[in-house]
CSV table of C-alpha atoms in Angstrom, one decimal:
chain,number,residue,atom,x,y,z
C,990,MET,CA,72.6,151.9,108.6
C,991,ILE,CA,73.3,149.8,105.6
C,992,ARG,CA,71.1,147.1,106.9
C,993,PHE,CA,68.3,149.6,107.4
C,994,LEU,CA,68.7,150.9,103.8
C,995,ILE,CA,68.6,147.3,102.5
C,996,LEU,CA,65.4,146.6,104.4
C,997,ALA,CA,63.8,149.8,103.2
C,998,LEU,CA,64.7,149.0,99.6
C,999,LEU,CA,63.3,145.5,99.9
C,1000,ALA,CA,60.1,146.9,101.4
C,1001,ILE,CA,59.7,149.3,98.4
C,1002,ILE,CA,60.3,146.5,96.0
C,1003,ALA,CA,57.7,144.3,97.7
C,1004,LEU,CA,55.1,147.1,97.7
C,1005,ALA,CA,55.7,148.3,94.2
C,1006,PRO,CA,53.7,145.5,92.4
C,1007,ALA,CA,50.8,146.0,94.8
C,1008,ALA,CA,50.8,149.7,94.0
C,1009,ALA,CA,50.8,149.0,90.3
C,1010,GLN,CA,47.9,146.5,90.5
C,1011,SER,CA,44.5,147.2,89.0
C,1012,PRO,CA,41.7,148.1,91.4
C,1013,GLU,CA,39.7,145.1,92.6
C,1014,ALA,CA,36.5,144.3,90.7
C,1015,ALA,CA,33.3,144.8,92.6
C,1016,LEU,CA,32.0,141.6,91.1
C,1017,THR,CA,33.8,138.7,89.3
C,1018,LEU,CA,31.9,135.9,87.5
C,1019,GLN,CA,34.1,132.9,86.8
C,1020,HIS,CA,33.3,130.8,83.7
C,1021,ASP,CA,34.5,127.6,82.2
C,1022,GLY,CA,36.1,129.0,79.1
C,1023,GLY,CA,36.7,132.4,77.5
C,1024,VAL,CA,33.8,134.8,77.6
C,1025,VAL,CA,32.7,136.1,74.2
C,1026,THR,CA,29.9,138.5,75.2
C,1027,ALA,CA,28.1,139.9,78.3
C,1028,SER,CA,25.3,142.5,79.0
C,1029,TRP,CA,23.0,143.7,81.8
C,1030,ASN,CA,19.3,143.3,81.5
C,1031,ALA,CA,17.1,146.4,81.3
C,1032,ASP,CA,17.0,147.1,85.0
C,1033,GLU,CA,20.6,145.9,85.5
C,1034,THR,CA,19.6,143.3,88.1
C,1035,GLN,CA,20.9,140.4,86.0
C,1036,ILE,CA,23.9,139.7,83.8
C,1037,LEU,CA,23.8,137.6,80.6
C,1038,SER,CA,27.1,136.0,79.5
C,1039,ALA,CA,28.2,133.5,76.9
C,1040,THR,CA,31.3,131.4,76.4
C,1041,GLU,CA,33.5,129.8,73.8
C,1042,ARG,CA,32.4,126.4,75.2
C,1043,GLY,CA,28.8,126.7,74.3
C,1044,GLN,CA,27.3,128.0,77.6
C,1045,VAL,CA,24.8,130.9,77.9
C,1046,GLN,CA,24.4,131.9,81.5
C,1047,VAL,CA,22.3,134.4,83.6
C,1048,TRP,CA,23.7,135.7,86.9
C,1049,SER,CA,22.5,137.9,89.7
C,1050,ALA,CA,24.1,141.3,89.3
C,1051,GLU,CA,24.2,141.9,93.0
C,1052,GLU,CA,25.3,138.6,94.5
C,1053,GLY,CA,26.9,136.9,91.5
C,1054,GLU,CA,24.7,133.9,91.9
C,1055,LEU,CA,24.3,131.7,88.8
C,1056,LEU,CA,20.6,131.7,88.0
C,1057,LEU,CA,20.2,130.0,84.7
C,1058,GLU,CA,22.1,128.1,82.0
C,1059,ILE,CA,21.3,127.4,78.4
C,1060,SER,CA,23.5,124.9,76.6
C,1061,HIS,CA,24.5,124.9,72.9
C,1062,GLY,CA,26.1,121.5,73.2
C,1063,GLY,CA,29.7,122.7,73.4
C,1064,ASN,CA,29.5,124.8,70.2
C,1065,PRO,CA,31.2,128.2,70.7
C,1066,ILE,CA,28.6,131.0,71.1
C,1067,THR,CA,28.7,133.8,68.6
C,1068,HIS,CA,25.8,135.9,69.9
C,1069,ALA,CA,23.7,136.3,73.0
C,1070,ILE,CA,21.3,139.2,73.6
C,1071,TRP,CA,18.3,140.0,75.8
C,1072,LEU,CA,14.9,140.4,74.1
C,1073,GLN,CA,11.4,141.4,75.2
C,1074,ASP,CA,12.6,143.7,78.0
C,1075,GLY,CA,14.7,140.9,79.5
C,1076,ALA,CA,12.0,138.2,79.3
C,1077,ALA,CA,13.7,136.3,76.6
C,1078,ILE,CA,17.3,135.4,75.4
C,1079,LEU,CA,18.4,135.1,71.8
C,1080,SER,CA,21.6,133.1,71.3
C,1081,ALA,CA,23.5,131.5,68.4
C,1082,ASP,CA,26.6,129.3,68.0
C,1083,GLU,CA,29.1,128.5,65.3
C,1084,SER,CA,27.1,125.5,64.0
C,1085,GLY,CA,24.3,127.9,63.0
C,1086,LEU,CA,21.9,127.0,65.7
C,1087,VAL,CA,19.8,129.9,66.9
C,1088,LEU,CA,17.7,129.7,70.1
C,1089,LEU,CA,15.0,131.9,71.5
C,1090,SER,CA,14.7,130.9,75.2
C,1091,SER,CA,12.8,132.1,78.3
C,1092,ALA,CA,14.9,134.2,80.6
C,1093,GLU,CA,12.9,132.8,83.5
C,1094,ASP,CA,13.6,129.1,83.2
C,1095,GLY,CA,15.7,128.7,80.0
C,1096,ALA,CA,12.9,126.8,78.2
C,1097,MET,CA,13.3,126.9,74.4
C,1098,GLN,CA,10.6,128.9,72.7
C,1099,MET,CA,11.8,128.8,69.1
C,1100,SER,CA,14.9,127.5,67.2
C,1101,TRP,CA,16.3,127.8,63.8
C,1102,GLN,CA,19.2,126.1,62.0
C,1103,LEU,CA,21.1,128.5,59.7
C,1104,GLU,CA,23.4,127.4,56.8
C,1105,GLY,CA,26.7,128.1,58.5
C,1106,MET,CA,28.1,130.3,61.2
C,1107,PRO,CA,26.2,133.5,61.8
C,1108,ILE,CA,28.2,136.8,61.3
C,1109,ALA,CA,25.1,139.0,61.7
C,1110,LEU,CA,22.2,138.4,64.0
C,1111,THR,CA,20.2,141.7,64.4
C,1112,PRO,CA,16.6,142.1,65.7
C,1113,ASN,CA,14.5,144.9,64.1
C,1114,ALA,CA,13.5,147.9,66.2
C,1115,ALA,CA,10.2,146.3,67.4
C,1116,GLN,CA,12.0,142.9,68.1
C,1117,THR,CA,9.5,141.1,65.9
C,1118,ALA,CA,11.9,140.0,63.3
C,1119,LEU,CA,15.6,138.9,63.1
C,1120,LEU,CA,18.1,139.6,60.3
C,1121,THR,CA,20.6,136.8,59.9
C,1122,LEU,CA,23.6,136.3,57.6
C,1123,THR,CA,26.1,133.4,57.7
C,1124,ARG,CA,29.7,133.1,56.5
C,1125,GLU,CA,28.4,131.1,53.5
C,1126,GLY,CA,26.3,134.2,52.4
C,1127,ALA,CA,22.9,132.7,53.4
C,1128,GLY,CA,20.7,135.5,54.6
C,1129,ALA,CA,17.2,135.6,56.0
C,1130,ILE,CA,14.6,137.6,58.0
C,1131,LEU,CA,13.1,135.3,60.7
C,1132,SER,CA,9.9,136.0,62.5
C,1133,LEU,CA,10.3,136.3,66.3
C,1134,SER,CA,6.5,135.9,66.7
C,1135,ASP,CA,5.9,132.5,64.9
C,1136,GLY,CA,9.4,131.4,63.8
C,1137,ALA,CA,8.5,131.7,60.0
C,1138,ARG,CA,11.1,132.7,57.4
C,1139,ARG,CA,9.8,136.0,56.1
C,1140,PHE,CA,12.5,136.7,53.5
C,1141,ASP,CA,15.6,134.9,52.1
C,1142,PHE,CA,18.5,136.4,50.2
C,1143,ALA,CA,21.8,135.2,48.9
C,1144,ALA,CA,24.8,137.4,49.6
C,1145,PRO,CA,28.2,136.8,48.1
C,1146,ALA,CA,30.2,134.3,50.2
C,1147,GLU,CA,32.7,137.1,50.9
C,1148,ALA,CA,30.1,139.3,52.6
C,1149,SER,CA,31.3,140.4,56.0
C,1150,GLY,CA,28.2,142.1,57.5
C,1151,ALA,CA,24.5,142.9,57.2
C,1152,VAL,CA,22.0,145.4,58.6
C,1153,PHE,CA,18.5,146.6,58.1
C,1154,SER,CA,17.9,150.0,56.5
C,1155,ALA,CA,16.5,152.7,58.8
C,1156,ASP,CA,12.9,152.1,57.8
C,1157,GLU,CA,13.5,148.3,57.5
C,1158,SER,CA,12.4,148.2,53.9
C,1159,GLN,CA,15.9,147.0,52.8
C,1160,VAL,CA,18.5,144.6,54.0
C,1161,ARG,CA,22.1,145.4,53.2
C,1162,ALA,CA,25.2,143.3,53.1
C,1163,TRP,CA,28.7,144.4,52.2
C,1164,THR,CA,31.9,142.7,51.0
C,1165,GLU,CA,35.6,143.3,51.7
C,1166,ALA,CA,36.0,144.4,48.1
C,1167,GLY,CA,33.8,147.4,48.8
C,1168,GLN,CA,30.5,146.3,47.2
C,1169,VAL,CA,27.1,146.9,48.9
C,1170,HIS,CA,24.2,144.6,48.1
C,1171,ALA,CA,20.8,145.9,49.0
C,1172,TRP,CA,17.5,143.9,48.7
C,1173,ASP,CA,14.0,145.3,48.8
C,1174,VAL,CA,12.2,143.2,51.4
C,1175,ALA,CA,8.8,143.6,49.8
C,1176,SER,CA,9.8,142.8,46.2
C,1177,GLY,CA,13.1,141.0,46.6
C,1178,ASP,CA,14.7,143.3,44.0
C,1179,GLU,CA,18.5,143.7,44.5
C,1180,VAL,CA,20.8,146.7,43.8
C,1181,VAL,CA,24.6,146.6,43.9
C,1182,TYR,CA,26.9,149.5,44.2
C,1183,SER,CA,30.5,150.1,45.1
C,1184,LEU,CA,32.3,152.4,47.5
C,1185,PRO,CA,35.1,154.5,46.0
C,1186,GLY,CA,37.5,153.9,48.9
C,1187,ARG,CA,40.8,152.1,48.5
C,1188,GLY,CA,41.8,149.1,50.5
C,1189,MET,CA,39.9,146.2,52.0
C,1190,LEU,CA,36.6,147.3,53.5
C,1191,LEU,CA,36.2,146.2,57.1
C,1192,GLY,CA,32.8,147.7,58.0
C,1193,LEU,CA,30.0,150.1,57.4
C,1194,ALA,CA,27.6,152.1,59.7
C,1195,TRP,CA,24.8,154.2,58.2
C,1196,SER,CA,23.5,157.4,59.8
C,1197,ALA,CA,20.1,157.4,61.5
C,1198,ASP,CA,18.4,158.8,58.4
C,1199,ASP,CA,20.4,156.6,55.9
C,1200,SER,CA,21.7,159.7,54.1
C,1201,ARG,CA,25.4,159.0,55.0
C,1202,VAL,CA,27.5,155.9,55.5
C,1203,LEU,CA,30.6,155.6,57.6
C,1204,ALA,CA,33.2,153.2,56.1
C,1205,TRP,CA,36.6,151.9,57.5
C,1206,TYR,CA,39.4,150.1,55.8
C,1207,THR,CA,42.6,148.0,56.2
C,1208,SER,CA,44.4,151.0,54.8
C,1209,GLY,CA,43.7,153.0,58.0
C,1210,ALA,CA,41.1,155.3,56.2
C,1211,VAL,CA,37.8,156.1,57.9
C,1212,ASN,CA,35.5,157.9,55.5
C,1213,VAL,CA,32.0,159.4,55.4
C,1214,TYR,CA,30.0,159.2,52.1
C,1215,LYS,CA,26.7,160.5,51.0
C,1216,THR,CA,24.2,157.8,49.9
C,1217,ASP,CA,20.6,157.4,48.8
C,1218,GLY,CA,20.3,153.7,49.5
C,1219,ALA,CA,21.1,152.7,45.9
C,1220,SER,CA,24.4,154.4,45.3
C,1221,VAL,CA,27.2,156.4,46.9
C,1222,SER,CA,27.7,160.0,45.7
C,1223,GLY,CA,31.2,160.5,44.6
C,1224,ARG,CA,34.1,161.1,46.9
C,1225,ALA,CA,34.2,161.0,50.7
C,1226,ILE,CA,32.7,164.1,52.3
C,1227,SER,CA,34.8,163.7,55.5
C,1228,GLY,CA,37.3,161.3,57.1
C,1229,VAL,CA,40.5,160.7,58.9
C,1230,ARG,CA,43.4,158.3,58.5
C,1231,HIS,CA,44.9,156.0,61.0
C,1232,SER,CA,48.4,154.5,60.4
C,1233,SER,CA,47.1,150.9,60.6
C,1234,PHE,CA,43.9,148.9,59.9
C,1235,VAL,CA,40.8,150.3,61.5
C,1236,GLN,CA,39.0,148.0,63.9
C,1237,ARG,CA,35.7,149.9,63.9
C,1238,ALA,CA,34.1,153.3,63.9
C,1239,ILE,CA,30.8,154.6,65.4
C,1240,TRP,CA,28.7,157.8,65.2
C,1241,SER,CA,28.0,160.0,68.2
C,1242,SER,CA,24.3,160.3,69.1
C,1243,ASP,CA,23.9,163.6,67.2
C,1244,GLU,CA,26.2,162.2,64.4
C,1245,SER,CA,28.5,165.3,64.6
C,1246,LEU,CA,31.4,163.2,65.8
C,1247,VAL,CA,32.9,159.8,64.9
C,1248,MET,CA,35.0,157.7,67.2
C,1249,SER,CA,37.3,155.2,65.4
C,1250,TRP,CA,40.0,152.9,66.7
C,1251,ALA,CA,42.7,150.9,65.1
C,1252,GLY,CA,45.8,148.7,65.0
C,1253,ASP,CA,47.9,151.9,65.5
C,1254,ASP,CA,47.1,151.8,69.2
C,1255,THR,CA,44.9,154.8,69.1
C,1256,VAL,CA,41.3,155.9,69.4
C,1257,HIS,CA,40.5,159.1,67.4
C,1258,ILE,CA,37.4,161.3,68.1
C,1259,TRP,CA,36.9,163.5,65.1
C,1260,SER,CA,34.5,166.1,63.7
C,1261,VAL,CA,32.4,165.0,60.7
C,1262,ALA,CA,32.1,168.7,59.6
C,1263,GLY,CA,35.9,169.3,59.6
C,1264,GLY,CA,37.4,165.8,59.3
C,1265,ARG,CA,39.9,166.6,62.0
C,1266,SER,CA,40.7,164.6,65.1
C,1267,GLN,CA,39.7,166.5,68.3
C,1268,GLN,CA,41.0,163.9,70.7
C,1269,VAL,CA,43.6,161.1,70.3
C,1270,LEU,CA,43.7,158.4,73.0
C,1271,ARG,CA,47.0,156.6,72.9
C,1272,HIS,CA,47.3,153.0,74.1
C,1273,GLU,CA,50.2,150.5,74.6
C,1274,ASP,CA,48.7,148.0,72.1
C,1275,TRP,CA,46.2,147.9,69.2
C,1276,VAL,CA,42.7,148.9,70.4
C,1277,ILE,CA,40.0,146.2,70.3
C,1278,GLY,CA,37.0,148.4,71.1
C,1279,ALA,CA,35.8,151.7,72.6
C,1280,ARG,CA,32.5,153.2,73.8
C,1281,TRP,CA,31.3,156.6,74.9
C,1282,ASP,CA,29.5,156.8,78.3
C,1283,PRO,CA,25.8,157.7,78.0
C,1284,ALA,CA,26.5,161.4,78.2
C,1285,GLU,CA,29.3,161.1,75.7
C,1286,THR,CA,31.8,163.0,77.9
C,1287,ARG,CA,34.0,160.0,78.8
C,1288,VAL,CA,35.4,157.1,76.9
C,1289,LEU,CA,35.8,153.4,77.7
C,1290,SER,CA,38.3,151.4,75.7
C,1291,TRP,CA,40.0,148.0,75.8
C,1292,SER,CA,43.4,146.9,74.5
C,1293,HIS,CA,45.4,143.8,75.2
C,1294,ILE,CA,44.5,142.8,78.8
C,1295,TYR,CA,43.5,146.2,80.0
C,1296,VAL,CA,40.3,148.2,80.1
C,1297,TYR,CA,40.8,152.0,80.1
C,1298,LEU,CA,38.7,155.0,81.2
C,1299,TRP,CA,39.4,158.4,79.6
C,1300,ASP,CA,38.4,161.9,80.4
C,1301,SER,CA,39.3,163.9,77.4
C,1302,GLU,CA,42.8,162.7,76.5
C,1303,THR,CA,43.6,161.8,80.1
C,1304,GLN,CA,43.6,158.2,81.2
C,1305,TRP,CA,42.1,158.3,84.7
C,1306,GLN,CA,41.6,154.6,85.4
C,1307,ARG,CA,42.8,151.2,84.1
C,1308,PHE,CA,41.5,147.8,85.0
C,1309,ARG,CA,43.3,144.5,84.3
C,1310,HIS,CA,42.3,141.0,83.2
C,1311,ARG,CA,44.6,138.0,83.2
C,1312,ASN,CA,44.1,137.4,79.4
C,1313,LEU,CA,42.9,139.5,76.5
C,1314,ALA,CA,39.9,141.7,77.1
C,1315,ARG,CA,37.1,140.8,74.7
C,1316,GLY,CA,34.6,143.6,75.4
C,1317,ALA,CA,33.3,146.2,77.9
C,1318,ILE,CA,30.2,148.3,78.5
C,1319,TRP,CA,29.0,151.1,80.8
C,1320,ASN,CA,26.0,150.8,83.0
C,1321,SER,CA,23.2,153.3,82.4
C,1322,ALA,CA,24.3,155.7,85.2
C,1323,ALA,CA,28.0,155.5,84.1
C,1324,THR,CA,28.9,154.4,87.7
C,1325,GLN,CA,30.1,151.0,86.7
C,1326,VAL,CA,31.9,149.2,83.8
C,1327,MET,CA,31.4,145.6,83.0
C,1328,SER,CA,34.2,143.8,81.0
C,1329,TRP,CA,34.8,140.3,79.8
C,1330,SER,CA,37.8,138.4,78.7
C,1331,TRP,CA,39.5,135.2,77.5
C,1332,ASP,CA,40.5,134.7,81.1
C,1333,GLY,CA,37.1,133.2,81.7
C,1334,THR,CA,35.7,136.1,83.8
C,1335,VAL,CA,33.1,138.8,83.6
C,1336,ARG,CA,34.1,141.7,85.9
C,1337,VAL,CA,32.1,144.6,87.2
C,1338,TRP,CA,34.2,147.7,88.2
C,1339,ASP,CA,33.1,150.7,90.2
C,1340,VAL,CA,34.1,154.0,88.5
């Protein structure tokens, strides 16, 4: 009897780790080095990935076959995105080299050398121009049609991000001190204004009509301000506070909600009208990123080595990497999640 109990106990111990394991990925793409970004093309038949070792790669989304490689000479990739409905690939590395390449054969179509490592690399809505900003504060708008430099601007060296205005008549950069620098693209005129929030500013996101701006800070504050593009109107009109630095915040599609995540191990979903959290998703470590599904009914988040799926405040699935998760996205039907990690893999999970 004792022997039977011992054998039963050993069987339970042996099975316990298997029961606690993450589900198997439907597809695993192994890379040489940590993966810094990944995305599907428009019809989700191919996957674009990029690594810290200077490789940009295209894979079959069905078979996992490597279809194409674009080399940046070993320089860590900072950005890699699809353009022209998947016909072209835009990539950049820490040396400041930016390439526009054919997605069919990898042939270089255009190239630019920026003054330093890019921290912003954003196409305009029509994908005819590219906004760039480097760590040194060198900013430019580059033509994606003929490669010409359409506009140059000098941001403070401490600038930490840049975006187009909604109508693309302005480019805006901001600093950790809370200053916003905005340049009129036609005239080159610059206006500078400050946000009233306290603490180091970590990021900004304007509303679709540019009438409000979302700001997040090292203090844990996430605030919404009214703005006219040349100033901010007084105090915050809404906001919540995390208990640690805020990693990022995003608007919902109708801009009635904000989702923010932070070093306090939480994701908060909160009402802009009321400034109160409606859902709090609690993790075991600080949250690196989060996304709504296309219907904005479920949430995908990643923290430490895990990728989480949430329905309301209930965690209904968790996927595991062997090293820190770097990012994750939903597919268009919200039936799969793709995640990438410093473990050198891109993984696609059925949900």
